[in-house]
PDB file of C-alpha atoms and ligand atoms in Angstrom:
ATOM      1  CA  MET A  19      25.409 -26.159 -10.491  1.00 40.00           C
ATOM      2  CA  GLU A  20      22.627 -26.259  -7.950  1.00 40.00           C
ATOM      3  CA  ALA A  21      19.856 -23.716  -8.550  1.00 42.00           C
ATOM      4  CA  VAL A  22      19.462 -21.180  -5.786  1.00 43.00           C
ATOM      5  CA  VAL A  23      15.798 -20.825  -4.852  1.00 40.00           C
ATOM      6  CA  THR A  24      14.860 -17.346  -3.785  1.00 46.00           C
ATOM      7  CA  ASP A  25      11.319 -16.314  -2.923  1.00 45.00           C
ATOM      8  CA  SER A  26      11.173 -14.553  -6.306  1.00 44.00           C
ATOM      9  CA  ASP A  27      10.941 -17.903  -8.101  1.00 41.00           C
ATOM     10  CA  ALA A  28       9.254 -19.998  -5.399  1.00 43.00           C
ATOM     11  CA  LYS A  29       5.857 -19.965  -7.128  1.00 46.00           C
ATOM     12  CA  PRO A  30       4.778 -19.723 -10.770  1.00 46.00           C
ATOM     13  CA  ALA A  31       3.830 -16.212 -11.847  1.00 48.00           C
ATOM     14  CA  PRO A  32       0.044 -15.771 -11.669  1.00 47.00           C
ATOM     15  CA  ARG A  33      -1.860 -14.993 -14.844  1.00 52.00           C
ATOM     16  CA  SER A  34      -2.121 -11.285 -15.541  1.00 67.00           C
ATOM     17  CA  ASP A  35      -5.918 -11.263 -15.223  1.00 79.00           C
ATOM     18  CA  THR A  36      -5.678 -12.549 -11.655  1.00 92.00           C
ATOM     19  CA  PRO A  37      -6.763  -9.796  -9.233  1.00 97.00           C
ATOM     20  CA  VAL A  38      -3.702  -8.313  -7.587  1.00 97.00           C
ATOM     21  CA  LEU A  39      -5.625  -8.362  -4.311  1.00 98.00           C
ATOM     22  CA  GLU A  40      -8.792 -10.077  -3.239  1.00 98.00           C
ATOM     23  CA  ALA A  41     -10.641 -10.098   0.093  1.00 98.00           C
ATOM     24  CA  ARG A  42     -13.590 -12.442   0.655  1.00 98.00           C
ATOM     25  CA  GLY A  43     -15.706 -12.207   3.770  1.00 98.00           C
ATOM     26  CA  VAL A  44     -12.911 -10.850   5.917  1.00 98.00           C
ATOM     27  CA  PHE A  45     -13.544 -10.320   9.639  1.00 98.00           C
ATOM     28  CA  ARG A  46     -11.161  -9.269  12.397  1.00 98.00           C
ATOM     29  CA  PHE A  47     -12.283  -9.466  16.035  1.00 97.00           C
ATOM     30  CA  ARG A  48     -10.365  -7.948  18.896  1.00 95.00           C
ATOM     31  CA  PRO A  49     -10.992  -8.262  22.608  1.00 92.00           C
ATOM     32  CA  VAL A  50     -12.291  -5.005  24.097  1.00 90.00           C
ATOM     33  CA  GLU A  51     -13.208  -5.069  27.793  1.00 92.00           C
ATOM     34  CA  GLY A  52     -13.463  -8.839  27.782  1.00 92.00           C
ATOM     35  CA  GLN A  53     -15.707  -8.993  24.687  1.00 94.00           C
ATOM     36  CA  ASP A  54     -14.711  -9.924  21.137  1.00 94.00           C
ATOM     37  CA  VAL A  55     -15.600  -6.894  19.039  1.00 95.00           C
ATOM     38  CA  PRO A  56     -15.561  -6.922  15.221  1.00 96.00           C
ATOM     39  CA  ILE A  57     -13.099  -4.267  14.011  1.00 97.00           C
ATOM     40  CA  VAL A  58     -13.387  -5.418  10.379  1.00 98.00           C
ATOM     41  CA  ARG A  59     -16.750  -6.818   9.330  1.00 98.00           C
ATOM     42  CA  ASP A  60     -17.350  -8.973   6.292  1.00 98.00           C
ATOM     43  CA  VAL A  61     -15.194  -7.030   3.844  1.00 98.00           C
ATOM     44  CA  SER A  62     -15.064  -8.336   0.265  1.00 97.00           C
ATOM     45  CA  PHE A  63     -13.577  -6.679  -2.806  1.00 96.00           C
ATOM     46  CA  ALA A  64     -11.065  -7.320  -5.590  1.00 96.00           C
ATOM     47  CA  LEU A  65      -8.452  -4.979  -6.969  1.00 96.00           C
ATOM     48  CA  GLN A  66      -7.329  -5.535 -10.565  1.00 95.00           C
ATOM     49  CA  PRO A  67      -3.759  -5.025 -11.826  1.00 96.00           C
ATOM     50  CA  GLY A  68      -3.092  -1.326 -12.430  1.00 95.00           C
ATOM     51  CA  GLU A  69      -6.201  -0.137 -10.583  1.00 95.00           C
ATOM     52  CA  PHE A  70      -5.967   2.922  -8.279  1.00 95.00           C
ATOM     53  CA  ALA A  71      -8.554   2.609  -5.517  1.00 95.00           C
ATOM     54  CA  THR A  72      -8.943   4.447  -2.278  1.00 95.00           C
ATOM     55  CA  ILE A  73     -10.575   3.455   1.026  1.00 96.00           C
ATOM     56  CA  MET A  74     -12.141   6.353   2.812  1.00 93.00           C
ATOM     57  CA  GLY A  75     -13.317   6.158   6.396  1.00 92.00           C
ATOM     58  CA  PRO A  76     -13.358   8.194   9.586  1.00 91.00           C
ATOM     59  CA  SER A  77     -10.788   7.702  12.339  1.00 92.00           C
ATOM     60  CA  GLY A  78     -11.340   4.342  14.088  1.00 94.00           C
ATOM     61  CA  SER A  79     -13.321   2.841  11.174  1.00 95.00           C
ATOM     62  CA  GLY A  80     -10.778   0.031  10.826  1.00 96.00           C
ATOM     63  CA  LYS A  81      -8.741   1.265   7.846  1.00 96.00           C
ATOM     64  CA  SER A  82      -5.304   0.446   9.266  1.00 96.00           C
ATOM     65  CA  THR A  83      -6.576  -2.861  10.698  1.00 97.00           C
ATOM     66  CA  LEU A  84      -7.885  -3.833   7.248  1.00 97.00           C
ATOM     67  CA  LEU A  85      -4.697  -2.722   5.439  1.00 96.00           C
ATOM     68  CA  HIS A  86      -2.548  -4.791   7.828  1.00 95.00           C
ATOM     69  CA  LEU A  87      -4.723  -7.819   7.116  1.00 97.00           C
ATOM     70  CA  LEU A  88      -4.421  -7.250   3.361  1.00 97.00           C
ATOM     71  CA  ALA A  89      -0.637  -7.002   3.650  1.00 95.00           C
ATOM     72  CA  GLY A  90      -0.422 -10.246   5.649  1.00 94.00           C
ATOM     73  CA  LEU A  91       0.927  -8.337   8.684  1.00 93.00           C
ATOM     74  CA  ASP A  92      -2.070  -9.614  10.677  1.00 94.00           C
ATOM     75  CA  SER A  93      -4.412 -12.593  10.171  1.00 95.00           C
ATOM     76  CA  PRO A  94      -8.188 -12.397   9.716  1.00 97.00           C
ATOM     77  CA  SER A  95     -10.481 -14.050  12.282  1.00 97.00           C
ATOM     78  CA  ALA A  96     -12.528 -15.300   9.274  1.00 97.00           C
ATOM     79  CA  GLY A  97     -12.414 -14.940   5.496  1.00 98.00           C
ATOM     80  CA  ASP A  98      -9.792 -15.201   2.786  1.00 97.00           C
ATOM     81  CA  ILE A  99      -7.232 -12.851   1.343  1.00 98.00           C
ATOM     82  CA  THR A 100      -5.252 -13.522  -1.820  1.00 98.00           C
ATOM     83  CA  VAL A 101      -2.356 -11.444  -3.063  1.00 97.00           C
ATOM     84  CA  ALA A 102      -1.556 -11.892  -6.761  1.00 96.00           C
ATOM     85  CA  GLY A 103      -3.188 -15.302  -6.633  1.00 95.00           C
ATOM     86  CA  HIS A 104      -1.444 -16.424  -3.424  1.00 96.00           C
ATOM     87  CA  ASP A 105      -3.814 -17.373  -0.581  1.00 96.00           C
ATOM     88  CA  LEU A 106      -2.384 -15.788   2.573  1.00 96.00           C
ATOM     89  CA  GLY A 107      -4.468 -18.112   4.769  1.00 93.00           C
ATOM     90  CA  ARG A 108      -2.712 -21.183   3.356  1.00 93.00           C
ATOM     91  CA  ALA A 109       0.733 -19.707   3.801  1.00 94.00           C
ATOM     92  CA  ASP A 110       2.780 -20.071   6.963  1.00 93.00           C
ATOM     93  CA  GLU A 111       4.513 -17.065   8.521  1.00 92.00           C
ATOM     94  CA  GLU A 112       7.632 -17.397   6.349  1.00 93.00           C
ATOM     95  CA  GLU A 113       5.671 -17.801   3.122  1.00 94.00           C
ATOM     96  CA  ARG A 114       3.467 -14.822   4.011  1.00 94.00           C
ATOM     97  CA  ALA A 115       6.586 -12.713   4.493  1.00 94.00           C
ATOM     98  CA  ALA A 116       7.865 -13.911   1.092  1.00 93.00           C
ATOM     99  CA  ILE A 117       4.560 -13.043  -0.628  1.00 95.00           C
ATOM    100  CA  ARG A 118       4.603  -9.618   1.001  1.00 94.00           C
ATOM    101  CA  ARG A 119       8.182  -8.836   0.037  1.00 93.00           C
ATOM    102  CA  ARG A 120       7.597  -9.954  -3.531  1.00 93.00           C
ATOM    103  CA  HIS A 121       4.184  -8.503  -4.279  1.00 97.00           C
ATOM    104  CA  ILE A 122       3.489  -5.569  -1.956  1.00 97.00           C
ATOM    105  CA  GLY A 123       5.080  -2.198  -1.388  1.00 96.00           C
ATOM    106  CA  PHE A 124       3.826  -0.658   1.855  1.00 95.00           C
ATOM    107  CA  ILE A 125       3.784   3.097   2.506  1.00 95.00           C
ATOM    108  CA  PHE A 126       3.324   4.356   6.081  1.00 92.00           C
ATOM    109  CA  GLN A 127       2.076   7.629   7.511  1.00 90.00           C
ATOM    110  CA  PHE A 128       5.367   8.128   9.371  1.00 89.00           C
ATOM    111  CA  PHE A 129       7.648   7.018   6.522  1.00 92.00           C
ATOM    112  CA  HIS A 130       9.697   4.455   8.537  1.00 94.00           C
ATOM    113  CA  LEU A 131      12.943   5.274   6.724  1.00 96.00           C
ATOM    114  CA  LEU A 132      16.118   4.052   8.440  1.00 97.00           C
ATOM    115  CA  PRO A 133      17.887   7.164   9.800  1.00 96.00           C
ATOM    116  CA  ASP A 134      21.462   5.860   9.373  1.00 97.00           C
ATOM    117  CA  LEU A 135      21.009   4.986   5.692  1.00 97.00           C
ATOM    118  CA  THR A 136      21.172   7.357   2.757  1.00 97.00           C
ATOM    119  CA  VAL A 137      18.218   7.764   0.401  1.00 98.00           C
ATOM    120  CA  GLU A 138      19.785   5.351  -2.088  1.00 97.00           C
ATOM    121  CA  GLU A 139      20.502   2.778   0.651  1.00 97.00           C
ATOM    122  CA  ASN A 140      16.959   3.096   2.008  1.00 97.00           C
ATOM    123  CA  VAL A 141      15.477   2.691  -1.461  1.00 98.00           C
ATOM    124  CA  THR A 142      17.537  -0.403  -2.319  1.00 97.00           C
ATOM    125  CA  LEU A 143      17.155  -2.082   1.088  1.00 96.00           C
ATOM    126  CA  PRO A 144      14.152  -4.249   0.007  1.00 95.00           C
ATOM    127  CA  LEU A 145      16.244  -5.557  -2.906  1.00 95.00           C
ATOM    128  CA  ARG A 146      19.024  -6.548  -0.549  1.00 95.00           C
ATOM    129  CA  ILE A 147      16.496  -8.247   1.732  1.00 93.00           C
ATOM    130  CA  LEU A 148      15.422 -10.294  -1.318  1.00 92.00           C
ATOM    131  CA  GLY A 149      19.052 -11.277  -1.761  1.00 93.00           C
ATOM    132  CA  GLN A 150      19.480  -9.183  -4.920  1.00 94.00           C
ATOM    133  CA  ASN A 151      22.436  -7.035  -5.816  1.00 95.00           C
ATOM    134  CA  PRO A 152      21.236  -3.406  -6.147  1.00 95.00           C
ATOM    135  CA  ARG A 153      23.984  -2.677  -8.660  1.00 95.00           C
ATOM    136  CA  LYS A 154      22.257  -5.034 -11.091  1.00 95.00           C
ATOM    137  CA  HIS A 155      19.195  -2.794 -10.871  1.00 96.00           C
ATOM    138  CA  ARG A 156      21.064   0.497 -11.158  1.00 95.00           C
ATOM    139  CA  GLY A 157      19.313   1.872 -14.240  1.00 96.00           C
ATOM    140  CA  ARG A 158      15.863   1.027 -12.941  1.00 96.00           C
ATOM    141  CA  ILE A 159      16.574   2.515  -9.504  1.00 97.00           C
ATOM    142  CA  ASP A 160      17.893   5.682 -11.210  1.00 97.00           C
ATOM    143  CA  ASN A 161      14.614   5.898 -13.164  1.00 97.00           C
ATOM    144  CA  LEU A 162      12.637   5.358  -9.960  1.00 97.00           C
ATOM    145  CA  LEU A 163      14.464   8.166  -8.109  1.00 97.00           C
ATOM    146  CA  GLU A 164      13.819  10.364 -11.138  1.00 97.00           C
ATOM    147  CA  LEU A 165      10.104   9.487 -11.268  1.00 97.00           C
ATOM    148  CA  LEU A 166       9.738  10.399  -7.608  1.00 97.00           C
ATOM    149  CA  GLY A 167      11.838  13.590  -7.991  1.00 96.00           C
ATOM    150  CA  VAL A 168      14.460  12.579  -5.414  1.00 97.00           C
ATOM    151  CA  THR A 169      17.556  12.026  -7.611  1.00 97.00           C
ATOM    152  CA  LYS A 170      19.336  15.001  -6.030  1.00 97.00           C
ATOM    153  CA  LEU A 171      18.747  13.610  -2.568  1.00 97.00           C
ATOM    154  CA  ARG A 172      20.271  10.192  -3.212  1.00 96.00           C
ATOM    155  CA  ASP A 173      23.213  10.645  -0.801  1.00 97.00           C
ATOM    156  CA  ARG A 174      21.216  12.415   1.917  1.00 97.00           C
ATOM    157  CA  ARG A 175      19.963  10.961   5.178  1.00 97.00           C
ATOM    158  CA  PRO A 176      16.345  11.283   6.276  1.00 96.00           C
ATOM    159  CA  ALA A 177      17.078  13.765   9.070  1.00 95.00           C
ATOM    160  CA  ALA A 178      18.029  16.351   6.428  1.00 94.00           C
ATOM    161  CA  MET A 179      14.819  16.052   4.460  1.00 96.00           C
ATOM    162  CA  SER A 180      11.269  17.451   4.552  1.00 96.00           C
ATOM    163  CA  GLY A 181       8.268  15.233   5.230  1.00 95.00           C
ATOM    164  CA  GLY A 182       7.218  15.353   1.577  1.00 96.00           C
ATOM    165  CA  GLU A 183      10.709  14.336   0.476  1.00 97.00           C
ATOM    166  CA  MET A 184      10.790  11.484   2.977  1.00 97.00           C
ATOM    167  CA  GLN A 185       7.445  10.228   1.735  1.00 96.00           C
ATOM    168  CA  ARG A 186       8.585  10.356  -1.893  1.00 97.00           C
ATOM    169  CA  VAL A 187      11.681   8.367  -0.937  1.00 98.00           C
ATOM    170  CA  SER A 188       9.528   5.831   0.878  1.00 97.00           C
ATOM    171  CA  ILE A 189       7.410   5.422  -2.266  1.00 98.00           C
ATOM    172  CA  ALA A 190      10.616   4.767  -4.244  1.00 98.00           C
ATOM    173  CA  ARG A 191      11.605   2.215  -1.629  1.00 97.00           C
ATOM    174  CA  ALA A 192       8.194   0.538  -1.824  1.00 97.00           C
ATOM    175  CA  LEU A 193       8.666   0.222  -5.623  1.00 97.00           C
ATOM    176  CA  SER A 194      12.280  -0.981  -5.681  1.00 97.00           C
ATOM    177  CA  THR A 195      11.292  -4.639  -5.941  1.00 96.00           C
ATOM    178  CA  GLN A 196       8.747  -3.921  -8.693  1.00 96.00           C
ATOM    179  CA  PRO A 197       5.703  -5.083  -6.722  1.00 97.00           C
ATOM    180  CA  PRO A 198       2.397  -5.162  -8.616  1.00 97.00           C
ATOM    181  CA  LEU A 199       0.655  -3.555  -5.620  1.00 98.00           C
ATOM    182  CA  ILE A 200       1.203  -0.544  -3.346  1.00 98.00           C
ATOM    183  CA  LEU A 201      -0.703  -0.326  -0.086  1.00 98.00           C
ATOM    184  CA  ALA A 202      -0.562   3.160   1.481  1.00 97.00           C
ATOM    185  CA  ASP A 203      -1.847   3.917   4.966  1.00 96.00           C
ATOM    186  CA  GLU A 204      -2.652   7.635   5.244  1.00 95.00           C
ATOM    187  CA  PRO A 205       0.527   8.604   3.360  1.00 95.00           C
ATOM    188  CA  THR A 206      -0.435  12.284   3.522  1.00 94.00           C
ATOM    189  CA  GLY A 207      -1.467  12.279   7.210  1.00 92.00           C
ATOM    190  CA  ASN A 208       1.804  13.757   8.377  1.00 92.00           C
ATOM    191  CA  LEU A 209       2.346  16.196   5.506  1.00 94.00           C
ATOM    192  CA  SER A 210       1.325  19.745   4.663  1.00 94.00           C
ATOM    193  CA  SER A 211      -1.618  20.027   2.304  1.00 94.00           C
ATOM    194  CA  LYS A 212       0.629  20.876  -0.636  1.00 95.00           C
ATOM    195  CA  ALA A 213       3.164  18.104   0.011  1.00 95.00           C
ATOM    196  CA  GLY A 214       0.291  15.650   0.510  1.00 95.00           C
ATOM    197  CA  GLU A 215      -1.288  16.609  -2.812  1.00 95.00           C
ATOM    198  CA  GLU A 216       2.079  16.066  -4.548  1.00 95.00           C
ATOM    199  CA  VAL A 217       2.433  12.624  -2.971  1.00 96.00           C
ATOM    200  CA  VAL A 218      -1.037  11.541  -4.116  1.00 96.00           C
ATOM    201  CA  GLN A 219      -0.385  12.862  -7.630  1.00 95.00           C
ATOM    202  CA  LEU A 220       2.882  10.938  -7.691  1.00 96.00           C
ATOM    203  CA  LEU A 221       1.044   7.726  -6.790  1.00 97.00           C
ATOM    204  CA  GLY A 222      -1.121   8.405  -9.842  1.00 95.00           C
ATOM    205  CA  ARG A 223       2.020   8.856 -11.986  1.00 96.00           C
ATOM    206  CA  VAL A 224       3.438   5.619 -10.600  1.00 96.00           C
ATOM    207  CA  ARG A 225       0.322   3.740 -11.624  1.00 96.00           C
ATOM    208  CA  GLU A 226       0.452   5.360 -15.071  1.00 95.00           C
ATOM    209  CA  LYS A 227       4.159   4.787 -15.730  1.00 95.00           C
ATOM    210  CA  LEU A 228       4.747   1.452 -13.990  1.00 96.00           C
ATOM    211  CA  GLY A 229       1.255  -0.082 -14.023  1.00 96.00           C
ATOM    212  CA  THR A 230       1.369  -0.598 -10.272  1.00 97.00           C
ATOM    213  CA  ALA A 231      -2.035  -1.091  -8.584  1.00 97.00           C
ATOM    214  CA  VAL A 232      -2.510   1.364  -5.690  1.00 97.00           C
ATOM    215  CA  LEU A 233      -4.779   1.000  -2.647  1.00 98.00           C
ATOM    216  CA  LEU A 234      -4.699   4.232  -0.684  1.00 97.00           C
ATOM    217  CA  VAL A 235      -6.304   4.549   2.739  1.00 96.00           C
ATOM    218  CA  THR A 236      -7.277   8.029   3.832  1.00 93.00           C
ATOM    219  CA  HIS A 237      -9.791  10.122   5.723  1.00 89.00           C
ATOM    220  CA  ASN A 238      -9.161  13.063   3.418  1.00 91.00           C
ATOM    221  CA  PRO A 239     -11.828  13.456   0.646  1.00 91.00           C
ATOM    222  CA  ARG A 240      -9.297  15.150  -1.639  1.00 91.00           C
ATOM    223  CA  ASP A 241      -6.978  12.163  -1.468  1.00 93.00           C
ATOM    224  CA  ALA A 242      -9.894   9.769  -1.884  1.00 91.00           C
ATOM    225  CA  ALA A 243     -10.837  11.544  -5.117  1.00 89.00           C
ATOM    226  CA  ALA A 244      -7.426  10.843  -6.610  1.00 90.00           C
ATOM    227  CA  GLY A 245      -8.256   7.262  -7.484  1.00 88.00           C
ATOM    228  CA  ASP A 246     -10.753   5.944 -10.011  1.00 85.00           C
ATOM    229  CA  ARG A 247     -12.642   4.052  -7.361  1.00 91.00           C
ATOM    230  CA  VAL A 248     -13.604   4.912  -3.781  1.00 92.00           C
ATOM    231  CA  MET A 249     -14.653   2.416  -1.112  1.00 94.00           C
ATOM    232  CA  PHE A 250     -16.286   3.745   2.055  1.00 94.00           C
ATOM    233  CA  LEU A 251     -15.519   2.013   5.360  1.00 96.00           C
ATOM    234  CA  HIS A 252     -17.578   2.663   8.502  1.00 95.00           C
ATOM    235  CA  ASP A 253     -17.390   0.761  11.785  1.00 96.00           C
ATOM    236  CA  GLY A 254     -15.329  -1.894  10.000  1.00 97.00           C
ATOM    237  CA  ALA A 255     -17.897  -2.532   7.255  1.00 97.00           C
ATOM    238  CA  MET A 256     -17.663  -1.540   3.581  1.00 95.00           C
ATOM    239  CA  LEU A 257     -20.740   0.652   3.093  1.00 92.00           C
ATOM    240  CA  ALA A 258     -20.178   1.460  -0.597  1.00 88.00           C
ATOM    241  CA  ASP A 259     -17.793   0.724  -3.438  1.00 88.00           C
ATOM    242  CA  ASN A 260     -18.010   3.385  -6.099  1.00 83.00           C
ATOM    243  CA  SER A 261     -16.295   2.337  -9.283  1.00 69.00           C
ATOM    244  CA  LEU A 262     -17.048   5.155 -11.654  1.00 58.00           C
ATOM    245  CA  GLU A 263     -17.197   4.401 -15.347  1.00 53.00           C
ATOM    246  CA  GLY A 264     -16.039   7.225 -17.581  1.00 54.00           C
ATOM    247  CA  GLY A 265     -14.114   9.614 -15.427  1.00 59.00           C
ATOM    248  CA  PRO A 266     -12.451  10.137 -12.116  1.00 60.00           C
ATOM    249  CA  PHE A 267     -14.297  10.847  -8.916  1.00 68.00           C
ATOM    250  CA  GLY A 268     -14.292  14.486  -7.866  1.00 82.00           C
ATOM    251  CA  VAL A 269     -13.865  15.805  -4.291  1.00 86.00           C
ATOM    252  CA  ALA A 270     -17.486  17.020  -4.427  1.00 86.00           C
ATOM    253  CA  ASP A 271     -18.611  13.482  -5.310  1.00 85.00           C
ATOM    254  CA  VAL A 272     -16.793  12.134  -2.260  1.00 86.00           C
ATOM    255  CA  HIS A 273     -18.416  14.732   0.035  1.00 88.00           C
ATOM    256  CA  HIS A 274     -21.797  14.029  -1.514  1.00 85.00           C
ATOM    257  CA  ARG A 275     -21.413  10.286  -1.041  1.00 85.00           C
ATOM    258  CA  LEU A 276     -20.278  10.704   2.594  1.00 88.00           C
ATOM    259  CA  GLU A 277     -23.426  12.736   3.231  1.00 88.00           C
ATOM    260  CA  GLU A 278     -25.621  10.152   1.542  1.00 88.00           C
ATOM    261  CA  LEU A 279     -24.026   7.405   3.631  1.00 87.00           C
ATOM    262  CA  GLY A 280     -24.307   9.467   6.819  1.00 88.00           C
ATOM    263  CA  ILE A 281     -20.635   9.153   7.755  1.00 85.00           C
TER     264      ILE A 281
HETATM  265  N1  ATP B 321      -4.836  -3.914  19.246  1.00 67.21           N
HETATM  266  C1  ATP B 321      -6.110  -3.486  19.375  1.00 67.21           C
HETATM  267  N2  ATP B 321      -6.906  -3.982  20.336  1.00 67.21           N
HETATM  268  C2  ATP B 321      -8.187  -3.589  20.454  1.00 67.21           C
HETATM  269  N3  ATP B 321      -8.752  -2.644  19.641  1.00 67.21           N
HETATM  270  C3  ATP B 321      -8.000  -2.118  18.679  1.00 67.21           C
HETATM  271  C4  ATP B 321      -6.636  -2.513  18.480  1.00 67.21           C
HETATM  272  N4  ATP B 321      -6.152  -1.826  17.394  1.00 67.21           N
HETATM  273  C5  ATP B 321      -7.152  -1.048  16.969  1.00 67.21           C
HETATM  274  N5  ATP B 321      -8.234  -1.236  17.737  1.00 67.21           N
HETATM  275  C6  ATP B 321      -9.526  -0.566  17.550  1.00 67.21           C
HETATM  276  O1  ATP B 321      -9.995  -0.898  16.265  1.00 67.21           O
HETATM  277  C7  ATP B 321     -10.696   0.218  15.692  1.00 67.21           C
HETATM  278  C8  ATP B 321     -10.098   0.509  14.326  1.00 67.21           C
HETATM  279  O2  ATP B 321      -8.758   0.918  14.467  1.00 67.21           O
HETATM  280  P1  ATP B 321      -7.882   1.331  13.198  1.00 67.21           P
HETATM  281  O3  ATP B 321      -6.538   1.739  13.689  1.00 67.21           O
HETATM  282  O4  ATP B 321      -7.943   0.229  12.222  1.00 67.21           O
HETATM  283  O5  ATP B 321      -8.695   2.560  12.651  1.00 67.21           O
HETATM  284  P2  ATP B 321      -8.339   3.632  11.474  1.00 67.21           P
HETATM  285  O6  ATP B 321      -9.529   3.707  10.616  1.00 67.21           O
HETATM  286  O7  ATP B 321      -7.053   3.256  10.871  1.00 67.21           O
HETATM  287  O8  ATP B 321      -8.206   4.977  12.286  1.00 67.21           O
HETATM  288  P3  ATP B 321      -7.243   6.252  12.006  1.00 67.21           P
HETATM  289  O9  ATP B 321      -7.902   7.021  10.883  1.00 67.21           O
HETATM  290  O10 ATP B 321      -7.311   7.009  13.276  1.00 67.21           O
HETATM  291  O11 ATP B 321      -5.885   5.781  11.671  1.00 67.21           O
HETATM  292  C9  ATP B 321     -10.551   1.373  16.687  1.00 67.21           C
HETATM  293  O12 ATP B 321     -11.769   1.478  17.406  1.00 67.21           O
HETATM  294  C10 ATP B 321      -9.399   0.936  17.560  1.00 67.21           C
HETATM  295  O13 ATP B 321      -9.576   1.436  18.850  1.00 67.21           O
HETATM  296 MG1   MG B 322      -5.192   4.228  10.719  1.00 67.21          MG
END
């Protein structure tokens, strides 16, 4: 029988000490009033498996632009990005999509759930896109819905859910293919303070229970303090990268650092 090649087995699995994400000298220019303006400037960092890092920066600092580059949804003007050892710059469009589907779960500010699908159908959609039968993953998907506290909602459609519920469902969807990395672009930006806090705490639980690395982009100091490392972006440049040994960053530390950096 001929082997069916899916993008899940297209490349050998990278060694576990390979950074789950690495950016080296990344720039992104965009034309503004006829001039090429750098929106992302010389960004370099590595994220290790299971790390929970946040990128903090004011509106317009280039957070979404950077996250789209990291996810392979946009290409850098210069520099290299590798995802779980796969160099996005060497991949063509199709390979980039395969790397993204296999290794990255993306969480958006506005959820992007499909309105005509139930929670369960939304959550298992990425599996079906990978050509996998969701029924074969039943137990794992059940555990995922449980972890995100949305088991009771499994037959509901997004229109009948709160923002916090929709975001928890979209986290479950992002995890359905067991990616080693979650990229979240302001996942609390459209939620109440309480629902937002729950979502960020859940991302912490996800990291703890599943070992998923999380890169959370935010302009909220409270959210930034949820990780164990905070990177500060300003005018497209990484001003500071605070990996704290021996303890999580507090909200006060984030405020203090913002003041020090003058942003
Ligand atoms: N397609 C584009 N063409 C030109 N400039 C753009 C384009 N997209 C974004 N920009 C500019 O790039 C800068 C960074 O935008 P980006 O959306 O990455 O910021 P952000 O930090 O995510 O902001 P926010 O917190 O408001 O989401 C902004 O000045 C924006 O106007
Ligand atoms: Mg943004």
